[in-house]
């Protein structure tokens, strides 16, 4: 799989108009929702195991095909990177797709799964849509156009991260203990949990959206691929947060992610790289 083009800083000035691209991304999500929901919780859902030992369902494949079909018509010159069908086209403008993020939930009939659609331009994720049709939720953003979510009354609501500035007041999500242990960073996770107010594992996409809504201050993962996080970057950043890899670099290809409310980003980076000799900090 080919990663997006090497990128400049994600905060580099950008003066392009992404209105049409964001509108297309939302229409792609509409099409994806219809395909994925048609087979959600089906008793005869076809499930296979891929070479990397992860699951893929017929819905994963059909959803990505639906997205690619629209892109081939409306953006034939753009590249595509998808979880199920790899990479094609020009990486300078690349749509990055995870048709069903949370396939393990999907195949079990658990509604916590997401279709992720991003557009990276010169390697920088500029447009992002995260759609959870089984829960009736969607979040979207584009550089310069803000970050938004749907509301029960049908009107979009603008997203903004929290104003928390002290680690001791922060609420964090870390995916799973096993994930941190697999990369030899269980001690870092324990130190993190001792330094903050509250720690929980909320799942895959959802904690990043909780962060963009101002309900969390920190989300981090390991083992993530480009299609797992590209759509999340503009949503978090347009909500006022910061998104890097676990070492603070602007990259979606590092197999790690660190999203914060921005105000605490450097504090979290320092906490994760500098063991405390005095034990618990709270």
PDB file of C-alpha atoms in Angstrom:
ATOM      1  CA  UNK A   1       0.000   0.000   0.000  1.00  0.00           C
ATOM      2  CA  UNK A   2       1.350   3.416  -0.974  1.00  0.00           C
ATOM      3  CA  UNK A   3       1.107   6.164   1.606  1.00  0.00           C
ATOM      4  CA  UNK A   4      -0.025   9.672   0.726  1.00  0.00           C
ATOM      5  CA  UNK A   5       2.537  12.043  -0.738  1.00  0.00           C
ATOM      6  CA  UNK A   6       5.097  13.371   1.733  1.00  0.00           C
ATOM      7  CA  UNK A   7       3.539  16.380   3.410  1.00  0.00           C
ATOM      8  CA  UNK A   8       4.525  19.745   4.759  1.00  0.00           C
ATOM      9  CA  UNK A   9       3.399  20.850   8.198  1.00  0.00           C
ATOM     10  CA  UNK A  10      -0.300  20.291   8.687  1.00  0.00           C
ATOM     11  CA  UNK A  11      -0.499  23.921   9.811  1.00  0.00           C
ATOM     12  CA  UNK A  12       1.038  25.221   6.589  1.00  0.00           C
ATOM     13  CA  UNK A  13      -1.053  27.983   4.947  1.00  0.00           C
ATOM     14  CA  UNK A  14      -3.679  26.708   2.529  1.00  0.00           C
ATOM     15  CA  UNK A  15      -5.730  29.003   0.326  1.00  0.00           C
ATOM     16  CA  UNK A  16      -7.656  26.468  -1.736  1.00  0.00           C
ATOM     17  CA  UNK A  17     -11.457  26.295  -1.794  1.00  0.00           C
ATOM     18  CA  UNK A  18     -12.577  22.910  -0.470  1.00  0.00           C
ATOM     19  CA  UNK A  19     -16.319  23.574  -0.557  1.00  0.00           C
ATOM     20  CA  UNK A  20     -16.994  21.258  -3.504  1.00  0.00           C
ATOM     21  CA  UNK A  21     -14.689  18.549  -2.172  1.00  0.00           C
ATOM     22  CA  UNK A  22     -16.425  18.569   1.201  1.00  0.00           C
ATOM     23  CA  UNK A  23     -19.831  18.411  -0.485  1.00  0.00           C
ATOM     24  CA  UNK A  24     -18.653  15.412  -2.491  1.00  0.00           C
ATOM     25  CA  UNK A  25     -17.272  13.721   0.634  1.00  0.00           C
ATOM     26  CA  UNK A  26     -20.665  14.099   2.305  1.00  0.00           C
ATOM     27  CA  UNK A  27     -22.395  12.580  -0.714  1.00  0.00           C
ATOM     28  CA  UNK A  28     -19.912   9.721  -0.653  1.00  0.00           C
ATOM     29  CA  UNK A  29     -20.842   9.166   2.978  1.00  0.00           C
ATOM     30  CA  UNK A  30     -24.543   9.129   2.083  1.00  0.00           C
ATOM     31  CA  UNK A  31     -23.901   6.412  -0.497  1.00  0.00           C
ATOM     32  CA  UNK A  32     -21.682   4.461   1.877  1.00  0.00           C
ATOM     33  CA  UNK A  33     -24.275   4.622   4.671  1.00  0.00           C
ATOM     34  CA  UNK A  34     -26.939   3.152   2.413  1.00  0.00           C
ATOM     35  CA  UNK A  35     -24.736   0.226   1.369  1.00  0.00           C
ATOM     36  CA  UNK A  36     -23.375  -0.567   4.825  1.00  0.00           C
ATOM     37  CA  UNK A  37     -26.717  -0.303   6.600  1.00  0.00           C
ATOM     38  CA  UNK A  38     -28.366  -2.648   4.097  1.00  0.00           C
ATOM     39  CA  UNK A  39     -26.317  -5.553   5.469  1.00  0.00           C
ATOM     40  CA  UNK A  40     -25.802  -4.470   9.080  1.00  0.00           C
ATOM     41  CA  UNK A  41     -26.765  -7.199  11.553  1.00  0.00           C
ATOM     42  CA  UNK A  42     -27.724  -9.557   8.724  1.00  0.00           C
ATOM     43  CA  UNK A  43     -27.871 -13.183   9.849  1.00  0.00           C
ATOM     44  CA  UNK A  44     -26.252 -14.360   6.608  1.00  0.00           C
ATOM     45  CA  UNK A  45     -23.514 -11.721   6.433  1.00  0.00           C
ATOM     46  CA  UNK A  46     -20.459 -13.109   4.632  1.00  0.00           C
ATOM     47  CA  UNK A  47     -17.302 -12.723   6.748  1.00  0.00           C
ATOM     48  CA  UNK A  48     -13.784 -13.649   5.672  1.00  0.00           C
ATOM     49  CA  UNK A  49     -10.355 -13.487   7.357  1.00  0.00           C
ATOM     50  CA  UNK A  50      -7.676 -11.542   5.505  1.00  0.00           C
ATOM     51  CA  UNK A  51      -3.978 -12.390   5.305  1.00  0.00           C
ATOM     52  CA  UNK A  52      -3.239 -10.055   8.229  1.00  0.00           C
ATOM     53  CA  UNK A  53      -5.743 -12.031  10.383  1.00  0.00           C
ATOM     54  CA  UNK A  54      -8.291  -9.185  10.437  1.00  0.00           C
ATOM     55  CA  UNK A  55     -11.877  -9.651   9.327  1.00  0.00           C
ATOM     56  CA  UNK A  56     -13.525  -8.319   6.188  1.00  0.00           C
ATOM     57  CA  UNK A  57     -17.225  -8.556   5.414  1.00  0.00           C
ATOM     58  CA  UNK A  58     -19.146  -8.314   2.173  1.00  0.00           C
ATOM     59  CA  UNK A  59     -20.280  -4.884   3.404  1.00  0.00           C
ATOM     60  CA  UNK A  60     -16.697  -3.597   3.710  1.00  0.00           C
ATOM     61  CA  UNK A  61     -16.090  -4.543   0.092  1.00  0.00           C
ATOM     62  CA  UNK A  62     -19.399  -3.260  -1.255  1.00  0.00           C
ATOM     63  CA  UNK A  63     -19.096   0.039   0.620  1.00  0.00           C
ATOM     64  CA  UNK A  64     -15.619   0.763  -0.718  1.00  0.00           C
ATOM     65  CA  UNK A  65     -16.730  -0.179  -4.232  1.00  0.00           C
ATOM     66  CA  UNK A  66     -19.620   2.280  -3.973  1.00  0.00           C
ATOM     67  CA  UNK A  67     -17.314   5.101  -2.906  1.00  0.00           C
ATOM     68  CA  UNK A  68     -14.753   4.316  -5.598  1.00  0.00           C
ATOM     69  CA  UNK A  69     -17.476   4.155  -8.233  1.00  0.00           C
ATOM     70  CA  UNK A  70     -18.603   7.707  -7.503  1.00  0.00           C
ATOM     71  CA  UNK A  71     -15.031   8.986  -7.368  1.00  0.00           C
ATOM     72  CA  UNK A  72     -14.192   7.411 -10.729  1.00  0.00           C
ATOM     73  CA  UNK A  73     -16.994   9.475 -12.245  1.00  0.00           C
ATOM     74  CA  UNK A  74     -16.670  12.741 -10.340  1.00  0.00           C
ATOM     75  CA  UNK A  75     -12.927  12.889  -9.612  1.00  0.00           C
ATOM     76  CA  UNK A  76     -11.287  10.658 -12.248  1.00  0.00           C
ATOM     77  CA  UNK A  77      -7.957  12.451 -11.910  1.00  0.00           C
ATOM     78  CA  UNK A  78      -7.662  11.941  -8.165  1.00  0.00           C
ATOM     79  CA  UNK A  79      -5.907   9.063  -6.438  1.00  0.00           C
ATOM     80  CA  UNK A  80      -7.549   6.664  -4.018  1.00  0.00           C
ATOM     81  CA  UNK A  81      -6.172   4.763  -1.032  1.00  0.00           C
ATOM     82  CA  UNK A  82      -8.655   2.307   0.436  1.00  0.00           C
ATOM     83  CA  UNK A  83      -8.353  -0.391   3.055  1.00  0.00           C
ATOM     84  CA  UNK A  84      -9.834  -3.132   0.903  1.00  0.00           C
ATOM     85  CA  UNK A  85      -8.657  -2.365  -2.648  1.00  0.00           C
ATOM     86  CA  UNK A  86      -5.319  -0.608  -2.179  1.00  0.00           C
ATOM     87  CA  UNK A  87      -3.955   2.423  -3.962  1.00  0.00           C
ATOM     88  CA  UNK A  88      -4.454   3.882  -7.400  1.00  0.00           C
ATOM     89  CA  UNK A  89      -3.914   7.186  -9.169  1.00  0.00           C
ATOM     90  CA  UNK A  90      -2.107  10.378  -8.266  1.00  0.00           C
ATOM     91  CA  UNK A  91      -1.177  10.682  -4.560  1.00  0.00           C
ATOM     92  CA  UNK A  92      -1.012  14.489  -4.800  1.00  0.00           C
ATOM     93  CA  UNK A  93      -4.821  14.543  -4.447  1.00  0.00           C
ATOM     94  CA  UNK A  94      -5.759  11.314  -2.741  1.00  0.00           C
ATOM     95  CA  UNK A  95      -9.049  10.130  -1.284  1.00  0.00           C
ATOM     96  CA  UNK A  96      -8.374   7.902   1.726  1.00  0.00           C
ATOM     97  CA  UNK A  97     -11.146   5.468   2.623  1.00  0.00           C
ATOM     98  CA  UNK A  98     -11.949   3.092   5.435  1.00  0.00           C
ATOM     99  CA  UNK A  99     -15.321   1.700   4.375  1.00  0.00           C
ATOM    100  CA  UNK A 100     -16.098   0.266   7.809  1.00  0.00           C
ATOM    101  CA  UNK A 101     -13.803   1.262  10.653  1.00  0.00           C
ATOM    102  CA  UNK A 102     -14.745  -1.176  13.392  1.00  0.00           C
ATOM    103  CA  UNK A 103     -15.475  -4.262  11.300  1.00  0.00           C
ATOM    104  CA  UNK A 104     -15.336  -6.433  14.441  1.00  0.00           C
ATOM    105  CA  UNK A 105     -18.248  -4.436  15.843  1.00  0.00           C
ATOM    106  CA  UNK A 106     -20.111  -4.471  12.527  1.00  0.00           C
ATOM    107  CA  UNK A 107     -20.008  -8.251  12.149  1.00  0.00           C
ATOM    108  CA  UNK A 108     -21.230  -8.673  15.747  1.00  0.00           C
ATOM    109  CA  UNK A 109     -24.167  -6.333  15.237  1.00  0.00           C
ATOM    110  CA  UNK A 110     -22.689  -3.686  17.536  1.00  0.00           C
ATOM    111  CA  UNK A 111     -23.574  -0.226  16.148  1.00  0.00           C
ATOM    112  CA  UNK A 112     -20.241   1.407  17.007  1.00  0.00           C
ATOM    113  CA  UNK A 113     -18.629   1.449  13.533  1.00  0.00           C
ATOM    114  CA  UNK A 114     -17.782   4.251  11.149  1.00  0.00           C
ATOM    115  CA  UNK A 115     -17.213   5.000   7.491  1.00  0.00           C
ATOM    116  CA  UNK A 116     -14.176   7.262   7.154  1.00  0.00           C
ATOM    117  CA  UNK A 117     -13.597   9.403   4.056  1.00  0.00           C
ATOM    118  CA  UNK A 118     -10.710  11.845   3.693  1.00  0.00           C
ATOM    119  CA  UNK A 119      -9.074  13.917   0.977  1.00  0.00           C
ATOM    120  CA  UNK A 120      -5.338  14.509   1.375  1.00  0.00           C
ATOM    121  CA  UNK A 121      -3.733  17.208  -0.773  1.00  0.00           C
ATOM    122  CA  UNK A 122       0.040  17.002  -1.075  1.00  0.00           C
ATOM    123  CA  UNK A 123      -0.024  14.582   1.839  1.00  0.00           C
ATOM    124  CA  UNK A 124      -2.009  16.815   4.200  1.00  0.00           C
ATOM    125  CA  UNK A 125      -5.498  15.603   5.197  1.00  0.00           C
ATOM    126  CA  UNK A 126      -7.721  18.540   4.242  1.00  0.00           C
ATOM    127  CA  UNK A 127     -11.245  17.068   4.156  1.00  0.00           C
ATOM    128  CA  UNK A 128     -12.681  14.519   6.554  1.00  0.00           C
ATOM    129  CA  UNK A 129     -16.031  12.823   7.106  1.00  0.00           C
ATOM    130  CA  UNK A 130     -16.765  10.279   9.838  1.00  0.00           C
ATOM    131  CA  UNK A 131     -20.209   8.731   9.523  1.00  0.00           C
ATOM    132  CA  UNK A 132     -21.866   6.392  12.035  1.00  0.00           C
ATOM    133  CA  UNK A 133     -25.218   5.592  10.381  1.00  0.00           C
ATOM    134  CA  UNK A 134     -26.245   2.889  12.877  1.00  0.00           C
ATOM    135  CA  UNK A 135     -26.208   5.587  15.562  1.00  0.00           C
ATOM    136  CA  UNK A 136     -27.434   8.410  13.328  1.00  0.00           C
ATOM    137  CA  UNK A 137     -24.256  10.446  13.856  1.00  0.00           C
ATOM    138  CA  UNK A 138     -21.881  12.183  11.471  1.00  0.00           C
ATOM    139  CA  UNK A 139     -18.949  14.589  11.804  1.00  0.00           C
ATOM    140  CA  UNK A 140     -17.219  16.506   9.005  1.00  0.00           C
ATOM    141  CA  UNK A 141     -14.637  19.204   8.359  1.00  0.00           C
ATOM    142  CA  UNK A 142     -12.420  20.831   5.769  1.00  0.00           C
ATOM    143  CA  UNK A 143      -9.493  23.182   6.182  1.00  0.00           C
ATOM    144  CA  UNK A 144     -10.821  26.696   6.628  1.00  0.00           C
ATOM    145  CA  UNK A 145     -14.469  25.593   6.746  1.00  0.00           C
ATOM    146  CA  UNK A 146     -14.701  24.489  10.374  1.00  0.00           C
ATOM    147  CA  UNK A 147     -15.686  21.172  11.958  1.00  0.00           C
ATOM    148  CA  UNK A 148     -19.324  20.178  12.314  1.00  0.00           C
ATOM    149  CA  UNK A 149     -21.722  17.488  13.497  1.00  0.00           C
ATOM    150  CA  UNK A 150     -25.401  16.730  13.000  1.00  0.00           C
ATOM    151  CA  UNK A 151     -27.981  17.384  15.703  1.00  0.00           C
ATOM    152  CA  UNK A 152     -31.416  15.883  16.452  1.00  0.00           C
ATOM    153  CA  UNK A 153     -33.179  18.964  15.035  1.00  0.00           C
ATOM    154  CA  UNK A 154     -31.383  18.566  11.723  1.00  0.00           C
ATOM    155  CA  UNK A 155     -29.216  21.662  12.027  1.00  0.00           C
ATOM    156  CA  UNK A 156     -25.412  21.289  11.993  1.00  0.00           C
ATOM    157  CA  UNK A 157     -23.524  22.290  15.132  1.00  0.00           C
ATOM    158  CA  UNK A 158     -19.975  23.624  15.018  1.00  0.00           C
ATOM    159  CA  UNK A 159     -17.401  21.677  17.010  1.00  0.00           C
ATOM    160  CA  UNK A 160     -14.862  23.091  19.443  1.00  0.00           C
ATOM    161  CA  UNK A 161     -12.353  21.321  21.674  1.00  0.00           C
ATOM    162  CA  UNK A 162     -12.273  21.881  25.405  1.00  0.00           C
ATOM    163  CA  UNK A 163     -10.394  24.648  27.163  1.00  0.00           C
ATOM    164  CA  UNK A 164      -8.859  22.359  29.805  1.00  0.00           C
ATOM    165  CA  UNK A 165      -5.263  23.397  30.505  1.00  0.00           C
ATOM    166  CA  UNK A 166      -4.222  21.132  33.391  1.00  0.00           C
ATOM    167  CA  UNK A 167      -3.325  17.470  33.000  1.00  0.00           C
ATOM    168  CA  UNK A 168      -4.951  16.683  36.324  1.00  0.00           C
ATOM    169  CA  UNK A 169      -8.294  17.863  34.916  1.00  0.00           C
ATOM    170  CA  UNK A 170      -8.008  15.965  31.621  1.00  0.00           C
ATOM    171  CA  UNK A 171     -10.146  13.050  30.449  1.00  0.00           C
ATOM    172  CA  UNK A 172      -8.368  10.646  28.103  1.00  0.00           C
ATOM    173  CA  UNK A 173      -9.078   7.661  25.858  1.00  0.00           C
ATOM    174  CA  UNK A 174      -6.360   5.132  25.029  1.00  0.00           C
ATOM    175  CA  UNK A 175      -8.062   2.378  22.937  1.00  0.00           C
ATOM    176  CA  UNK A 176      -6.794  -0.712  24.836  1.00  0.00           C
ATOM    177  CA  UNK A 177      -4.142  -1.785  27.323  1.00  0.00           C
ATOM    178  CA  UNK A 178      -3.031  -4.586  24.990  1.00  0.00           C
ATOM    179  CA  UNK A 179      -2.335  -2.124  22.191  1.00  0.00           C
ATOM    180  CA  UNK A 180       0.094  -0.140  24.348  1.00  0.00           C
ATOM    181  CA  UNK A 181       1.627  -3.299  25.786  1.00  0.00           C
ATOM    182  CA  UNK A 182       2.339  -4.677  22.312  1.00  0.00           C
ATOM    183  CA  UNK A 183       4.630  -1.710  21.567  1.00  0.00           C
ATOM    184  CA  UNK A 184       6.312  -1.815  24.979  1.00  0.00           C
ATOM    185  CA  UNK A 185       4.605   1.290  26.329  1.00  0.00           C
ATOM    186  CA  UNK A 186       2.412  -0.059  29.095  1.00  0.00           C
ATOM    187  CA  UNK A 187       4.467   1.909  31.626  1.00  0.00           C
ATOM    188  CA  UNK A 188       3.715   5.093  29.676  1.00  0.00           C
ATOM    189  CA  UNK A 189       0.016   4.281  29.781  1.00  0.00           C
ATOM    190  CA  UNK A 190       0.119   3.706  33.527  1.00  0.00           C
ATOM    191  CA  UNK A 191       1.954   7.008  34.023  1.00  0.00           C
ATOM    192  CA  UNK A 192      -0.645   8.727  31.859  1.00  0.00           C
ATOM    193  CA  UNK A 193      -3.534   7.261  33.838  1.00  0.00           C
ATOM    194  CA  UNK A 194      -1.983   8.460  37.105  1.00  0.00           C
ATOM    195  CA  UNK A 195      -1.550  12.001  35.815  1.00  0.00           C
ATOM    196  CA  UNK A 196      -5.070  12.689  34.552  1.00  0.00           C
ATOM    197  CA  UNK A 197      -8.577  12.948  35.991  1.00  0.00           C
ATOM    198  CA  UNK A 198     -10.191  10.090  34.062  1.00  0.00           C
ATOM    199  CA  UNK A 199      -9.116   7.382  31.635  1.00  0.00           C
ATOM    200  CA  UNK A 200     -11.358   5.183  29.505  1.00  0.00           C
ATOM    201  CA  UNK A 201     -11.280   3.160  26.288  1.00  0.00           C
ATOM    202  CA  UNK A 202     -14.156   4.407  24.134  1.00  0.00           C
ATOM    203  CA  UNK A 203     -13.440   2.540  20.903  1.00  0.00           C
ATOM    204  CA  UNK A 204     -12.106   3.440  17.476  1.00  0.00           C
ATOM    205  CA  UNK A 205     -13.340   6.651  15.820  1.00  0.00           C
ATOM    206  CA  UNK A 206     -15.735   7.820  18.506  1.00  0.00           C
ATOM    207  CA  UNK A 207     -13.172   9.098  21.063  1.00  0.00           C
ATOM    208  CA  UNK A 208     -11.647  11.426  18.467  1.00  0.00           C
ATOM    209  CA  UNK A 209     -15.094  12.847  17.842  1.00  0.00           C
ATOM    210  CA  UNK A 210     -15.670  13.225  21.585  1.00  0.00           C
ATOM    211  CA  UNK A 211     -12.416  15.164  21.688  1.00  0.00           C
ATOM    212  CA  UNK A 212     -13.552  17.415  18.817  1.00  0.00           C
ATOM    213  CA  UNK A 213     -16.810  17.999  20.716  1.00  0.00           C
ATOM    214  CA  UNK A 214     -14.881  19.127  23.807  1.00  0.00           C
ATOM    215  CA  UNK A 215     -15.639  16.036  25.906  1.00  0.00           C
ATOM    216  CA  UNK A 216     -12.096  14.550  26.015  1.00  0.00           C
ATOM    217  CA  UNK A 217      -8.623  16.079  26.008  1.00  0.00           C
ATOM    218  CA  UNK A 218      -6.492  13.190  24.681  1.00  0.00           C
ATOM    219  CA  UNK A 219      -6.784  10.200  22.355  1.00  0.00           C
ATOM    220  CA  UNK A 220      -3.864   8.001  21.289  1.00  0.00           C
ATOM    221  CA  UNK A 221      -3.426   4.714  19.445  1.00  0.00           C
ATOM    222  CA  UNK A 222      -0.788   2.420  18.020  1.00  0.00           C
ATOM    223  CA  UNK A 223      -0.923   0.202  14.945  1.00  0.00           C
ATOM    224  CA  UNK A 224      -3.193   2.582  13.031  1.00  0.00           C
ATOM    225  CA  UNK A 225      -3.047   2.815   9.228  1.00  0.00           C
ATOM    226  CA  UNK A 226      -3.544   5.890   7.071  1.00  0.00           C
ATOM    227  CA  UNK A 227      -7.167   5.061   6.399  1.00  0.00           C
ATOM    228  CA  UNK A 228      -7.851   4.718  10.150  1.00  0.00           C
ATOM    229  CA  UNK A 229      -6.985   8.317  10.955  1.00  0.00           C
ATOM    230  CA  UNK A 230      -6.778  10.545   7.839  1.00  0.00           C
ATOM    231  CA  UNK A 231     -10.430  11.635   8.061  1.00  0.00           C
ATOM    232  CA  UNK A 232     -10.047  12.418  11.756  1.00  0.00           C
ATOM    233  CA  UNK A 233      -7.198  14.900  11.308  1.00  0.00           C
ATOM    234  CA  UNK A 234      -9.143  17.823   9.767  1.00  0.00           C
ATOM    235  CA  UNK A 235     -12.084  17.265  12.123  1.00  0.00           C
ATOM    236  CA  UNK A 236      -9.875  17.523  15.213  1.00  0.00           C
ATOM    237  CA  UNK A 237      -7.797  20.393  13.840  1.00  0.00           C
ATOM    238  CA  UNK A 238     -10.732  22.458  12.587  1.00  0.00           C
ATOM    239  CA  UNK A 239     -12.299  22.042  16.022  1.00  0.00           C
ATOM    240  CA  UNK A 240      -9.199  23.737  17.448  1.00  0.00           C
ATOM    241  CA  UNK A 241      -7.260  20.644  18.504  1.00  0.00           C
ATOM    242  CA  UNK A 242      -3.926  19.217  17.492  1.00  0.00           C
ATOM    243  CA  UNK A 243      -3.201  15.901  15.777  1.00  0.00           C
ATOM    244  CA  UNK A 244       0.230  14.282  15.373  1.00  0.00           C
ATOM    245  CA  UNK A 245       1.820  10.888  15.731  1.00  0.00           C
ATOM    246  CA  UNK A 246       2.867   9.737  19.202  1.00  0.00           C
ATOM    247  CA  UNK A 247       6.236  11.501  18.803  1.00  0.00           C
ATOM    248  CA  UNK A 248       4.745  14.823  17.750  1.00  0.00           C
ATOM    249  CA  UNK A 249       5.301  14.581  13.981  1.00  0.00           C
ATOM    250  CA  UNK A 250       2.727  15.576  11.367  1.00  0.00           C
ATOM    251  CA  UNK A 251       2.223  12.128   9.858  1.00  0.00           C
ATOM    252  CA  UNK A 252      -0.536   9.603   9.242  1.00  0.00           C
ATOM    253  CA  UNK A 253       1.998   6.971   8.134  1.00  0.00           C
ATOM    254  CA  UNK A 254       3.802   6.472  11.461  1.00  0.00           C
ATOM    255  CA  UNK A 255       1.433   3.767  12.762  1.00  0.00           C
ATOM    256  CA  UNK A 256       0.565   5.884  15.784  1.00  0.00           C
ATOM    257  CA  UNK A 257      -1.693   8.823  16.570  1.00  0.00           C
ATOM    258  CA  UNK A 258      -2.005  11.472  19.242  1.00  0.00           C
ATOM    259  CA  UNK A 259      -4.931  13.892  19.248  1.00  0.00           C
ATOM    260  CA  UNK A 260      -5.456  16.490  21.954  1.00  0.00           C
ATOM    261  CA  UNK A 261      -7.322  19.707  22.650  1.00  0.00           C
ATOM    262  CA  UNK A 262      -4.162  21.539  21.592  1.00  0.00           C
ATOM    263  CA  UNK A 263      -3.568  23.332  24.862  1.00  0.00           C
ATOM    264  CA  UNK A 264      -2.247  20.137  26.457  1.00  0.00           C
ATOM    265  CA  UNK A 265      -0.466  18.602  23.472  1.00  0.00           C
ATOM    266  CA  UNK A 266       3.076  19.427  24.548  1.00  0.00           C
ATOM    267  CA  UNK A 267       2.303  18.407  28.125  1.00  0.00           C
ATOM    268  CA  UNK A 268       1.078  15.006  26.957  1.00  0.00           C
ATOM    269  CA  UNK A 269       4.112  14.542  24.697  1.00  0.00           C
ATOM    270  CA  UNK A 270       6.406  15.317  27.610  1.00  0.00           C
ATOM    271  CA  UNK A 271       4.494  12.987  29.907  1.00  0.00           C
ATOM    272  CA  UNK A 272       4.785  10.101  27.442  1.00  0.00           C
ATOM    273  CA  UNK A 273       8.522  10.531  26.926  1.00  0.00           C
ATOM    274  CA  UNK A 274       9.760  11.486  30.390  1.00  0.00           C
ATOM    275  CA  UNK A 275       9.189   8.936  33.179  1.00  0.00           C
ATOM    276  CA  UNK A 276       8.340  10.481  36.523  1.00  0.00           C
ATOM    277  CA  UNK A 277      10.770   9.449  39.313  1.00  0.00           C
ATOM    278  CA  UNK A 278       8.242  10.297  41.990  1.00  0.00           C
ATOM    279  CA  UNK A 279       5.382   7.981  41.020  1.00  0.00           C
ATOM    280  CA  UNK A 280       1.763   9.113  40.847  1.00  0.00           C
ATOM    281  CA  UNK A 281       1.237  12.827  40.221  1.00  0.00           C
ATOM    282  CA  UNK A 282      -2.274  13.213  41.506  1.00  0.00           C
TER     283      UNK A 282
END
